[in-house]
Short mmCIF file of C-alpha atoms in Angstrom, two decimals:
data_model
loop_
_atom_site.label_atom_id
_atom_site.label_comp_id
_atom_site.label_asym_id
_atom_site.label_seq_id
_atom_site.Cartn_x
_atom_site.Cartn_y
_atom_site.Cartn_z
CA UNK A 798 174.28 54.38 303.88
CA UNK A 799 172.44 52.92 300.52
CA UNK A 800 172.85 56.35 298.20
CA UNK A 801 168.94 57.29 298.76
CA UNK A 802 170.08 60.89 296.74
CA UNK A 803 170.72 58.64 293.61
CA UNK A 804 167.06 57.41 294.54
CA UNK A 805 165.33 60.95 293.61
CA UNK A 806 163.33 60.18 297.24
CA UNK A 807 160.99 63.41 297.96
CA UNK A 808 158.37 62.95 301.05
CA UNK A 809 155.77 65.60 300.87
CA UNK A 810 155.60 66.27 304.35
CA UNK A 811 153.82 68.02 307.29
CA UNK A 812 155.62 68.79 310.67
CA UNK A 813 153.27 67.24 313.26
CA UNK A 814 151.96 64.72 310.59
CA UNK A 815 152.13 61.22 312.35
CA UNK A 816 151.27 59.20 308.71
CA UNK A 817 153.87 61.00 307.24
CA UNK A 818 156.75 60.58 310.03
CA UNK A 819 155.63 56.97 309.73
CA UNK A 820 157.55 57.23 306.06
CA UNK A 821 160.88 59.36 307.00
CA UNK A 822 160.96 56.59 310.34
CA UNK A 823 161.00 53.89 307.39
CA UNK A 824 163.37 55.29 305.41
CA UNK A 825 165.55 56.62 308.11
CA UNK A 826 166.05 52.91 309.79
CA UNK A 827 166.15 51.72 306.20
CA UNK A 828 169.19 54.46 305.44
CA UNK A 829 167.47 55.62 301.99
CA UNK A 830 167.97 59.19 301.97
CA UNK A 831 164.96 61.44 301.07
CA UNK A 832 164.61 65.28 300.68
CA UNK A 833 161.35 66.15 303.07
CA UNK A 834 159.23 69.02 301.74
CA UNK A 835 156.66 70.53 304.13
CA UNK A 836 153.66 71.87 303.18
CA UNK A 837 151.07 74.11 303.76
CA UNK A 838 147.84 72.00 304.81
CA UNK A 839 146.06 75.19 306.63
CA UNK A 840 146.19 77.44 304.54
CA UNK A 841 146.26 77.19 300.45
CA UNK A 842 147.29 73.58 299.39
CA UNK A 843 150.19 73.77 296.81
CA UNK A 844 150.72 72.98 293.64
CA UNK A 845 152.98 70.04 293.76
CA UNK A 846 150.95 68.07 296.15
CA UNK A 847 147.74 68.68 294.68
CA UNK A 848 149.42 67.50 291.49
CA UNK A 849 150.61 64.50 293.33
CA UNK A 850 147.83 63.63 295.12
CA UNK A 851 144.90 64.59 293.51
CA UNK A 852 142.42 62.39 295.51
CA UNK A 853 143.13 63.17 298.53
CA UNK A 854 145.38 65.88 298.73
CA UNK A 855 147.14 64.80 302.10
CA UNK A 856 150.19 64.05 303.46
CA UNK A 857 152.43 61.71 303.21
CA UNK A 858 152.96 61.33 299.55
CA UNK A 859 156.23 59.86 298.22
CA UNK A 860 157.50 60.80 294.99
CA UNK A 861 160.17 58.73 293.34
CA UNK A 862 161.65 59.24 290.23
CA UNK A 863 158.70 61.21 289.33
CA UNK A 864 155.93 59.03 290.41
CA UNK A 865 153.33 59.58 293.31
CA UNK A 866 152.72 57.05 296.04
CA UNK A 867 149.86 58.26 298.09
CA UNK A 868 148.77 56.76 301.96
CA UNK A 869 151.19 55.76 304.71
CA UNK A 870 150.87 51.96 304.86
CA UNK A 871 151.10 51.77 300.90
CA UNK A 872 154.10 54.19 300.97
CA UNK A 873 156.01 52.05 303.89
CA UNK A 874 154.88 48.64 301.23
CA UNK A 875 156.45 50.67 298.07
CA UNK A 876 159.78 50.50 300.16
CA UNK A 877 159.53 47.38 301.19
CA UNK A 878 159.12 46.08 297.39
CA UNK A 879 161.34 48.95 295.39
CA UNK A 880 163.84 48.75 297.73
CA UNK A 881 164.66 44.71 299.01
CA UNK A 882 168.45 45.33 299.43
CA UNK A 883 167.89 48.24 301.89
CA UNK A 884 168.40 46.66 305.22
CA UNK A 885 166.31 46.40 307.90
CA UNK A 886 163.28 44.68 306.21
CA UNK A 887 160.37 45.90 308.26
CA UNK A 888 157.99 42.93 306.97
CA UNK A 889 158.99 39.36 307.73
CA UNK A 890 159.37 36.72 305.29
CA UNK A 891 157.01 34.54 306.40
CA UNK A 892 153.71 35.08 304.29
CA UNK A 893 151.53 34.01 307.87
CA UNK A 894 153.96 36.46 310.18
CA UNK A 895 153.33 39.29 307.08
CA UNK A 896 149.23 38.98 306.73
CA UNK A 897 149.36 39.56 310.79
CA UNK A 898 151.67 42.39 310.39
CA UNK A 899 149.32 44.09 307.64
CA UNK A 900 145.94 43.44 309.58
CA UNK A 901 147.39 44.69 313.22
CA UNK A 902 148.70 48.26 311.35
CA UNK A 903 145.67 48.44 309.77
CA UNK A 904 143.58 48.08 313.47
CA UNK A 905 145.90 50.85 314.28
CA UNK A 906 145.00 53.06 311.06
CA UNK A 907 140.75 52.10 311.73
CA UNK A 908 141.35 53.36 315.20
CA UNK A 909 144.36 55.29 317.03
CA UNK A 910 143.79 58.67 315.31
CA UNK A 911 140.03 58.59 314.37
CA UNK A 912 138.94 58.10 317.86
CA UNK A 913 141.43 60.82 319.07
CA UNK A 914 140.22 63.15 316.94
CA UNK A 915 136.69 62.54 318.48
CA UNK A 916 138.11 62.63 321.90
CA UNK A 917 139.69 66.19 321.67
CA UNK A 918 136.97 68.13 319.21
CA UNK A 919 133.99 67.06 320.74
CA UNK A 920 132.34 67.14 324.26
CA UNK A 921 129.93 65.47 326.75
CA UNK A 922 128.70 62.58 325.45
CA UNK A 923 130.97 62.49 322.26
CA UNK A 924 133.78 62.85 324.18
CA UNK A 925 132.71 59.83 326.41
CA UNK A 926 132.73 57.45 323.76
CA UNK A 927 135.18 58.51 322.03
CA UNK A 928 137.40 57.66 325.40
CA UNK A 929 135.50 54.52 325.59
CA UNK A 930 136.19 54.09 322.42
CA UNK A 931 140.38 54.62 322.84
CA UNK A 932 140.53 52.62 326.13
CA UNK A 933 139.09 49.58 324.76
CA UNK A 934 141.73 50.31 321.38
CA UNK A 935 144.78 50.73 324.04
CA UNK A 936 143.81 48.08 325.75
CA UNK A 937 143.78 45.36 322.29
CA UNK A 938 147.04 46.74 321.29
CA UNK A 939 148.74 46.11 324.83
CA UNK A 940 147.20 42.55 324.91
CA UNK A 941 148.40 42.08 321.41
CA UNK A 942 151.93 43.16 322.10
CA UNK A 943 152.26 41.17 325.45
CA UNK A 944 155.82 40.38 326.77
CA UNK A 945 157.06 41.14 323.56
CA UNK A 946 159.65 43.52 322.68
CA UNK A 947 157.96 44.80 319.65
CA UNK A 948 154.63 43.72 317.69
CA UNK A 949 156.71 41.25 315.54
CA UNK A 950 158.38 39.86 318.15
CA UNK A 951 162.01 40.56 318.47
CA UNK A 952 162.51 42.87 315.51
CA UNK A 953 161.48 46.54 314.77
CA UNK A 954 158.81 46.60 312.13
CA UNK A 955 155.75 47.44 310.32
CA UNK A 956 153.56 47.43 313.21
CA UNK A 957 155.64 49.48 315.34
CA UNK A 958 156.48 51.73 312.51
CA UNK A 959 152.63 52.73 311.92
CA UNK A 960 152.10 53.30 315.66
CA UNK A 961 154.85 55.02 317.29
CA UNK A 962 154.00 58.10 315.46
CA UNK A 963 150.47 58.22 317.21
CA UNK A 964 152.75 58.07 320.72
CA UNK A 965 153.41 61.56 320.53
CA UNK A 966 149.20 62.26 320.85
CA UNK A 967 148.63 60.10 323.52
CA UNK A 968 149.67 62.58 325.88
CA UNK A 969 147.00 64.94 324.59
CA UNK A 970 144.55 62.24 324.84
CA UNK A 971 145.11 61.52 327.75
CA UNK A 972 144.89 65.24 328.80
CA UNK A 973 141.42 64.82 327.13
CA UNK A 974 139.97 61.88 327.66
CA UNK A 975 141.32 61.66 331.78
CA UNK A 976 143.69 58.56 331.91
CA UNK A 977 147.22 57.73 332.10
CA UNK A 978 149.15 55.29 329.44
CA UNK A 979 151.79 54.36 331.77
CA UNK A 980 148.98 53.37 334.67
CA UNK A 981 146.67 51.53 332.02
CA UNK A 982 148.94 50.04 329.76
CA UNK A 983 152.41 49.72 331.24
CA UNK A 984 153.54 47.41 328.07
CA UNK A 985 152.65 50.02 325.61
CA UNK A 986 154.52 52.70 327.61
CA UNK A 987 157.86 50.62 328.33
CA UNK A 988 157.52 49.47 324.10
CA UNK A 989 157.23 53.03 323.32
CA UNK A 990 160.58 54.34 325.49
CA UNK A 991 162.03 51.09 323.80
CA UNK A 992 161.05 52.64 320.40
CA UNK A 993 162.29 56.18 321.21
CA UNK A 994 165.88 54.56 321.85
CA UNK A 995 166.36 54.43 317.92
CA UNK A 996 167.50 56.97 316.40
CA UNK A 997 165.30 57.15 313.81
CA UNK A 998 162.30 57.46 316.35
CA UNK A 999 163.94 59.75 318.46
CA UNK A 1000 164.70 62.06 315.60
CA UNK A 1001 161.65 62.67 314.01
CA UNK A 1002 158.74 62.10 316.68
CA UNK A 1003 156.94 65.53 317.60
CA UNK A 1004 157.54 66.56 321.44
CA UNK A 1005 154.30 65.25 323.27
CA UNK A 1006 153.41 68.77 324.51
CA UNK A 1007 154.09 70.86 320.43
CA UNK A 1008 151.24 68.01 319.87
CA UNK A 1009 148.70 69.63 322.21
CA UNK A 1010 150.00 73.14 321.13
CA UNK A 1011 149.19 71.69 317.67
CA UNK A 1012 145.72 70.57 318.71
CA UNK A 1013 145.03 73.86 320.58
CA UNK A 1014 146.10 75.81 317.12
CA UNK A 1015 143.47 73.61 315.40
CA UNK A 1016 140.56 73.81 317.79
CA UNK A 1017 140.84 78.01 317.28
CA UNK A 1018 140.64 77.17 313.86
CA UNK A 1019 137.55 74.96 314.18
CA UNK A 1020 136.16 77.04 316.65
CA UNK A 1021 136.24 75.01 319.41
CA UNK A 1022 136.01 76.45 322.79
CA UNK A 1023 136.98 74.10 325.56
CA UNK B 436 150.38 21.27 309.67
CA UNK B 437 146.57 20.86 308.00
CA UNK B 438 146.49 22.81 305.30
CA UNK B 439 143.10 22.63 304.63
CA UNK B 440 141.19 26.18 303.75
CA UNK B 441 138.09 27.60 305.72
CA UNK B 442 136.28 30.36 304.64
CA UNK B 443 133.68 32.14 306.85
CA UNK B 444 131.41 33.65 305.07
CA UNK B 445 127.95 34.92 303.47
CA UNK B 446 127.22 34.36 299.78
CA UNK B 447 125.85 37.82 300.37
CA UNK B 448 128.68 39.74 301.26
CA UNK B 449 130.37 40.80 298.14
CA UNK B 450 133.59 41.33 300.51
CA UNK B 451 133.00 37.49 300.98
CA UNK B 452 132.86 36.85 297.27
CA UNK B 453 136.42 38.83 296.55
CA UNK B 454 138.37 35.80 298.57
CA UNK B 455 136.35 33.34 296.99
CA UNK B 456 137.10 34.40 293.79
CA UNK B 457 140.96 34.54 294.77
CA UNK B 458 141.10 31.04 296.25
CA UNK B 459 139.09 29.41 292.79
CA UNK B 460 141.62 31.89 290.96
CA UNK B 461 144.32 30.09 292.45
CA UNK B 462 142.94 26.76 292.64
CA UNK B 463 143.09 26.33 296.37
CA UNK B 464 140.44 23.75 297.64
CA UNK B 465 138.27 25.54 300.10
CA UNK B 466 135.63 24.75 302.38
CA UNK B 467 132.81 27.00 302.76
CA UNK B 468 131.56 27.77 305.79
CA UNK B 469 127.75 30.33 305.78
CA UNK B 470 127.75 32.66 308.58
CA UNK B 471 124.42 34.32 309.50
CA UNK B 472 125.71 38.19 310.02
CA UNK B 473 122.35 38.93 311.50
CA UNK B 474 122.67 35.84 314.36
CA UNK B 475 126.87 35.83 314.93
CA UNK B 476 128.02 32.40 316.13
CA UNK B 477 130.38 31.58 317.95
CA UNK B 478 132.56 30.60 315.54
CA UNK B 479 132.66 33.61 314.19
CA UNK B 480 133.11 35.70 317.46
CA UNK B 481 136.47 33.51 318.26
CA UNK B 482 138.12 33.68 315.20
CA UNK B 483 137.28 37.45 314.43
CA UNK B 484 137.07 38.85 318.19
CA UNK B 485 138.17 42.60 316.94
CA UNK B 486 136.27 43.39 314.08
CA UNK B 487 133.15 40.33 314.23
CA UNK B 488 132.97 40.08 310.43
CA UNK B 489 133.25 38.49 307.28
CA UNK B 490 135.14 37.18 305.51
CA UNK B 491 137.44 35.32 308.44
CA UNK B 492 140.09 32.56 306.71
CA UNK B 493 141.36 29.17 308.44
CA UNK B 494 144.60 27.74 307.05
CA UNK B 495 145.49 24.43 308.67
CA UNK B 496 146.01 24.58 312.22
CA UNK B 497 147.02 28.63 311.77
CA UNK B 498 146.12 30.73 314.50
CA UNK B 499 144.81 33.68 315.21
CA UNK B 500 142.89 32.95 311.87
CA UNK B 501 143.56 35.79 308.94
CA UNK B 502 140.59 38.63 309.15
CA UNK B 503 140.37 41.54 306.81
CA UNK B 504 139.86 41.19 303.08
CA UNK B 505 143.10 42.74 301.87
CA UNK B 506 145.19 41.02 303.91
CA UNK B 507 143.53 37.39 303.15
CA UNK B 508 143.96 38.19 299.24
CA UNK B 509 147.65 39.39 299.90
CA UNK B 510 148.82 36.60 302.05
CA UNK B 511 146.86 33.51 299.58
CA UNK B 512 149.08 35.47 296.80
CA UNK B 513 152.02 35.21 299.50
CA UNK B 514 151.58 31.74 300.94
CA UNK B 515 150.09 30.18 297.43
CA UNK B 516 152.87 31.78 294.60
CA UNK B 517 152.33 28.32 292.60
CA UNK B 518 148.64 29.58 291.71
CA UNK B 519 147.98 32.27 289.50
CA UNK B 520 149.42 36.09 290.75
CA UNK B 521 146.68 38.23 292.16
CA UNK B 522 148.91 41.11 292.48
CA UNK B 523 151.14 42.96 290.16
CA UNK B 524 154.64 42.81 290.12
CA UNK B 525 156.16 46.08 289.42
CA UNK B 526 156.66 48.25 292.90
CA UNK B 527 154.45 51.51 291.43
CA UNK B 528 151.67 48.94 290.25
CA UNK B 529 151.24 47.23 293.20
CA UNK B 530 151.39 50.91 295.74
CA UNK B 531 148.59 51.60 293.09
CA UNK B 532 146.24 48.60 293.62
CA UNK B 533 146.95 48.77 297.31
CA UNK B 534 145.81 52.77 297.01
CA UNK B 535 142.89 51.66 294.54
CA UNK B 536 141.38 49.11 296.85
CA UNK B 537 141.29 51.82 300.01
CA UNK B 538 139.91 53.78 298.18
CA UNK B 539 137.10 51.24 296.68
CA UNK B 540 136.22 51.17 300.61
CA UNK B 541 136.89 54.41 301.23
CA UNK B 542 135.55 57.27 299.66
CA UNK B 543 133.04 54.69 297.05
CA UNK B 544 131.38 52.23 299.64
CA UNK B 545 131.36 54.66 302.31
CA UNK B 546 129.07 56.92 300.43
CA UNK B 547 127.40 54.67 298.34
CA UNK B 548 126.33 53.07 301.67
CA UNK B 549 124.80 55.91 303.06
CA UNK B 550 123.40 56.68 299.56
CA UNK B 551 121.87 53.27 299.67
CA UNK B 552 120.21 52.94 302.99
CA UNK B 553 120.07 56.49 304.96
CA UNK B 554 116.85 57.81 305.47
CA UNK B 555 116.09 61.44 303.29
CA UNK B 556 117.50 64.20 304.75
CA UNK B 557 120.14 62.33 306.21
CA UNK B 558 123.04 63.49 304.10
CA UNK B 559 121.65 60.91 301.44
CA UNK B 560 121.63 63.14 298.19
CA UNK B 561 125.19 64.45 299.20
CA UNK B 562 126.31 60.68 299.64
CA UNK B 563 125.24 59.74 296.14
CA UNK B 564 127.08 62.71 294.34
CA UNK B 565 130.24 61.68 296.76
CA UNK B 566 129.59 58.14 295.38
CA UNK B 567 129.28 58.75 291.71
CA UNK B 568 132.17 61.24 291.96
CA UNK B 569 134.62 58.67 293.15
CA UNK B 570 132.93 56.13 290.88
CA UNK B 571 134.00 58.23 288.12
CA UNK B 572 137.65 58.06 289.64
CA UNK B 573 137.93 54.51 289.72
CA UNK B 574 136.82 54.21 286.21
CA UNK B 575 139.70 56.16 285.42
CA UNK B 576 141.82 53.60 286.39
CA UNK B 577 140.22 51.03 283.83
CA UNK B 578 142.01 53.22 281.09
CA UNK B 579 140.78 51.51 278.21
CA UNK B 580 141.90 48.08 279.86
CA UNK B 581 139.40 45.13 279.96
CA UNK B 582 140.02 44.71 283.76
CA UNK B 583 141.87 46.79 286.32
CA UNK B 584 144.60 44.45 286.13
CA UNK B 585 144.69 43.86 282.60
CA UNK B 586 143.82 41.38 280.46
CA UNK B 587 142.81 39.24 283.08
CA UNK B 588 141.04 39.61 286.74
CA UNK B 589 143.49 41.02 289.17
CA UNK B 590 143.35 41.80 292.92
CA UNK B 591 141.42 45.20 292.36
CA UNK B 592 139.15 43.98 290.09
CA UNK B 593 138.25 41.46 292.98
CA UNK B 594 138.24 44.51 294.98
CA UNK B 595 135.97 46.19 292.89
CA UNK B 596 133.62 43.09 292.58
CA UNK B 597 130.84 44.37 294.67
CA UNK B 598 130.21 47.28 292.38
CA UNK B 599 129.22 44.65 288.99
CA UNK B 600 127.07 42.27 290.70
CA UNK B 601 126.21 43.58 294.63
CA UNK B 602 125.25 47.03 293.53
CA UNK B 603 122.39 46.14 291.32
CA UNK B 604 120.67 44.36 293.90
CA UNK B 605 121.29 46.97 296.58
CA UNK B 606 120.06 49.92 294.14
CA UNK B 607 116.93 47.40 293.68
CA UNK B 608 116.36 46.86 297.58
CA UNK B 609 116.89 50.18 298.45
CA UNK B 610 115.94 52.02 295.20
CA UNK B 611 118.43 54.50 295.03
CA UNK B 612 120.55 54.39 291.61
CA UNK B 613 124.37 54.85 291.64
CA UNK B 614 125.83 53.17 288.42
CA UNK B 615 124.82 53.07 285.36
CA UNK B 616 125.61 52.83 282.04
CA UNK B 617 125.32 56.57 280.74
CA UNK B 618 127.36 57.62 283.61
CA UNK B 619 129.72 55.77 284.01
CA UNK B 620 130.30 53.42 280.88
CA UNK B 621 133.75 51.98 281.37
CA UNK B 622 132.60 50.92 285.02
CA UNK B 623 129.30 49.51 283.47
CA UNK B 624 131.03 47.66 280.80
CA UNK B 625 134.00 46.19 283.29
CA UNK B 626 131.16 45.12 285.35
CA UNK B 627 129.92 42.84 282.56
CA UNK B 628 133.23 41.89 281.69
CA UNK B 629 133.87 40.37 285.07
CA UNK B 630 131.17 39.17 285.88
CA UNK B 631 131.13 36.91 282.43
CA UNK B 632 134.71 35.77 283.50
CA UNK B 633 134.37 31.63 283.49
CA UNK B 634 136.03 31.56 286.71
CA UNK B 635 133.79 34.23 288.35
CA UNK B 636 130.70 32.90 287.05
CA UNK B 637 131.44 29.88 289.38
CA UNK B 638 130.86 32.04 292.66
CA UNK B 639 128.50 34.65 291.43
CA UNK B 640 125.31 34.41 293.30
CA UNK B 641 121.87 34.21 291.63
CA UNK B 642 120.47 37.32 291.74
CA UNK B 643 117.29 36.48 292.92
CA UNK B 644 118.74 34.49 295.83
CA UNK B 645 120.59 37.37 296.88
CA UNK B 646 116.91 39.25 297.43
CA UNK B 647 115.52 36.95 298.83
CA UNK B 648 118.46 36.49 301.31
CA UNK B 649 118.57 40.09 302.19
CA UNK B 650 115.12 40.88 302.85
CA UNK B 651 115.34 40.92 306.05
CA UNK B 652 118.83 42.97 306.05
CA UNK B 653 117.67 46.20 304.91
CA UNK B 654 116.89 47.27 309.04
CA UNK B 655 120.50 46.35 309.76
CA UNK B 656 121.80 48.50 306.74
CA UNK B 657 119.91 51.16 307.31
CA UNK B 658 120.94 51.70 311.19
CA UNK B 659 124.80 51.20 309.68
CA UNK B 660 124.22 54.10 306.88
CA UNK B 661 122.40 56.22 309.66
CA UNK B 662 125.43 56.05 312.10
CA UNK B 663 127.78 56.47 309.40
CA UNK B 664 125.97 59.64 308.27
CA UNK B 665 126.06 60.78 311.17
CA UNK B 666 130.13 60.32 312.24
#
C-alpha cells in the first residue's frame, strides 16, 4: 500500500454522502490512505469545514498537507494529478478517451441526484417529471455503457467512480418514482453488482434501505408528509 | 485521421467565445461553424444529442464529437501540449481553476441569469444580491494578479470571459446592473485587461452586433430565468 499516512490525507466526510464516498472509493482502489472525519451537516456546521470550505460548506472536501480541495469530480482530478504513481489510474491516457470520461461524469453530476431529490420531496405533478425526468437519465447512461464492462471500457474508472455512489439511492427512487432498475435497465444493474465486487465499493457504499431511512429522516426535517 | 477543427457555435454565446479564445491561444486552425440557438439544425442535434448546445467541437474524424465547455478547453490543452498551456501545472492550482470555473457557472451565472431576465417578483432582487455576492468571491481570486492565471490569460480567465464583454450587453438588453466598477473594481479592471489582450481582441464581438443579434433572444432568456427561478 503507497504510505497515504505520510500523505497527511483527511476527507471531511458525511456517512450517507454519495460525492464524498466517490473520494474514499478513489483513494481506497488507489491504496492512499486517508483519515475520514464525519461531520455534522444537520445540525451546526463545524469549524474545520467551514474553514475549509467556505463557499460552499459541503462535503466532500479533501485536505492535504493543509490545503482544501472542495467538489467531488475536482477532488477525484487532484488525485489523479498529485498522485501519478498511485496505481490504478482512473483517467486514461488518451486525451480523446479522457474529455469523454470528464463530460459523461459530469451528465451524471447535472442529473442522477438533482432529479432524485425532486422525485422524493415533491408530489403530483413534480414528482411526475421528476420520474420522467430520471427514466430518460437511466435510460442515456445504460445506452452509453452498452455491452461494456464499465463506462471506459474494460477498466474501472472515473465514470464509474462518480456513479456507483448514486446506486445506493436508486432503490429509494425507485420506491418513489414506481419502476424497477433491474426491469428497465438490466446493463446498469448487472454493471453495478460488477462494481460492488471490489472491495473498495463494497466497503463504503450505504445499504440501499439506511438510504431511504436517510431520506425518511430528512423529509421530517423538511416537513414533508408523504 | 483528419485533424481538422470544427467549432459549433454562436458569436453570441460567450461560452462559445471561451473555446475560441483557447484554440487562437494555441494556434490551432479552426473552422467556424454559426449555429442559430433559436432554429437548432440538425447538425447540431447529432453531434450534441444530450445537452443540444453550444459550443460542440469536431476533431478529425473523432466521434461522438466533444460537448461541454470545460471539457473541450481541457482536452485542446490535452491533445494540443505543443501550443501554449491553458491550465496550470501545480496539482492545488489546477483543483482550484477546476473549482473556480464551477463555480463561475454555478452560483455567478445562475443568479446573474435570473437577475438578468426574470420578471419582478420572481426572485429577481434576491438573484442579483446572490450574483454580486459571488462576484465579489471570484474577484478574490484575482488577488492583485493581472489575470486569474497570472500574467497571462489562463483557462479561468477564459472561463470568466462572459463577465468582461457578455455582461455589459446583457445588463443593457435587460437593464438590470450587476458589475461595476465601484463594486467590484478588481473584476472591472480584469475585465478591461482581458478584453485588451491582442489575442482576445481577435474574437471579441462588436458590441453593437451582439444587440442587434440578440434582439430577438430576450423571450428565450426570459422563459430560461423564469424556470430557473422557479426550480
Amino acid at each position: 500500500m503507497v504510505a497515504g499516512e505520510e500523505k497527511g490525507l483527511v476527507l471531511l466526510d458525511f456517512w450517507v454522502s454519495p460525492f464524498a464516498q466517490r473520494c474514499r472509493i478513489a483513494l481506497a482502489e488507489k491504496g492512499l490512505a486517508c483519515e475520514s472525519v464525519e461531520q455534522e451537516l444537520l445540525g451546526d456546521k463545524g469549524e474545520l469545514l467551514l474553514r475549509s470550505n467556505p463557499v460552499h460548506k459541503k462535503v466532500p472536501v479533501l485536505l492535504h498537507a493543509g490545503r482544501a480541495v472542495c467538489e467531488s469530480l475536482v477532488i477525484l482530478e487532484y488525485i489523479e494529478d498529485a498522485f501519478p504513481e498511485a496505481m490504478p489510474r482512473l483517467l486514461p491516457a488518451d486525451p480523446y478517451a479522457r474529455a469523454h470520461a470528464r463530460f459523461w461524469a459530469d451528465y451524471v453530476d447535472k442529473t442522477v441526484y438533482g432529479i432524485g431529490t425532486r422525485l422524493w420531496k415533491l408530489k403530483g405533478e413534480g414528482r411526475a417529471a421528476a420520474r420522467a425526468e430520471m427514466l430518460e437519465t437511466l435510460r442515456t447512461l445504460e445506452a452509453e455503457l452498452g455491452g461494456k464492462a464499465f463506462f471506459a471500457g474494460e477498466a474501472f474508472g472515473f465514470v464509474d467512480v462518480a456513479l456507483i455512489p448514486l446506486t445506493s439511492w436508486f432503490y429509494s427512487y425507485e420506491e418513489h418514482g414506481g419502476f424497477s432498475v433491474q426491469e428497465e435497465f438490466p446493463r446498469l444493474a448487472e454493471w453495478a453488482r460488477r462494481c460492488g465486487e471490489r472491495e473498495s465499493v463494497a466497503k463504503i457504499l450505504t445499504k440501499p434501505e439506511d438510504v431511504l431511512d436517510f431520506i425518511g429522516l430528512l423529509k421530517k426535517c423538511y416537513g414533508i408528509v408523504e | 485521421m483528419s485533424d481538422a477543427v470544427e467549432l459549433i457555435g454562436t458569436f453570441t454565446c460567450p461560452i462559445v467565445h471561451r473555446v475560441e479564445v483557447a484554440l487562437r491561444l494555441k494556434g490551432i486552425p479552426y473552422e467556424f461553424i454559426e449555429e442559430d440557438l433559436g432554429n437548432k439544425s440538425e447538425l447540431l442535434l447529432k453531434h450534441n444529442p444530450i445537452h443540444k448546445k453550444v459550443p460542440v467541437l469536431l476533431h478529425g474524424d473523432r466521434r461522438p464529437a466533444l460537448c461541454e465547455s470545460f471539457v473541450i478547453l481541457e482536452y485542446l490543452d490535452e491533445a494540443f501540449p505543443q501550443g501554449l498551456a491553458l491550465m496550470p501545472t501545480d496539482p492545488l492550482d489546477r483543483a482550484m481553476a477546476r473549482f473556480w470555473a464551477r463555480f463561475i457557472d454555478e452560483k455567478c451565472w445562475g443568479p446573474a441569469w435570473v437577475a438578468l431576465w426574470a420578471a419582478e417578483g420572481e426572485g429577481k432582487e434576491a438573484a442579483a444580491r446572490e450574483a454580486k455576492a459571488n462576484l465579489a468571491l471570484l474577484e478574490g481570486q484575482l488577488g492583485g494578479k493581472r489575470f486569474f492565471g497570472g500574467d497571462r490569460v489562463g483557462f479561468l480567465d477564459l472561463v470568466a470571459s462572459g463577465f468582461a464583454h457578455w455582461l455589459g450587453v446583457y445588463e443593457e438588453m435587460g437593464g438590470t446592473r450587476l458589475l461595476a466598477e465601484d463594486g467590484h473594481p478588481a473584476l472591472w479592471r480584469w475585465a478591461r485587461e482581458y478584453a485588451a489582450d491582442a489575442t482576445v481582441r481577435q474574437c471579441l464581438p462588436d458590441r453593437e452586433a451582439l444587440l442587434a443579434a440578440m434582439a430577438t433572444s430576450k423571450d428565450r432568456f426570459v422563459s430560461a430565468a423564469t424556470a430557473m427561478a422557479r426550480k
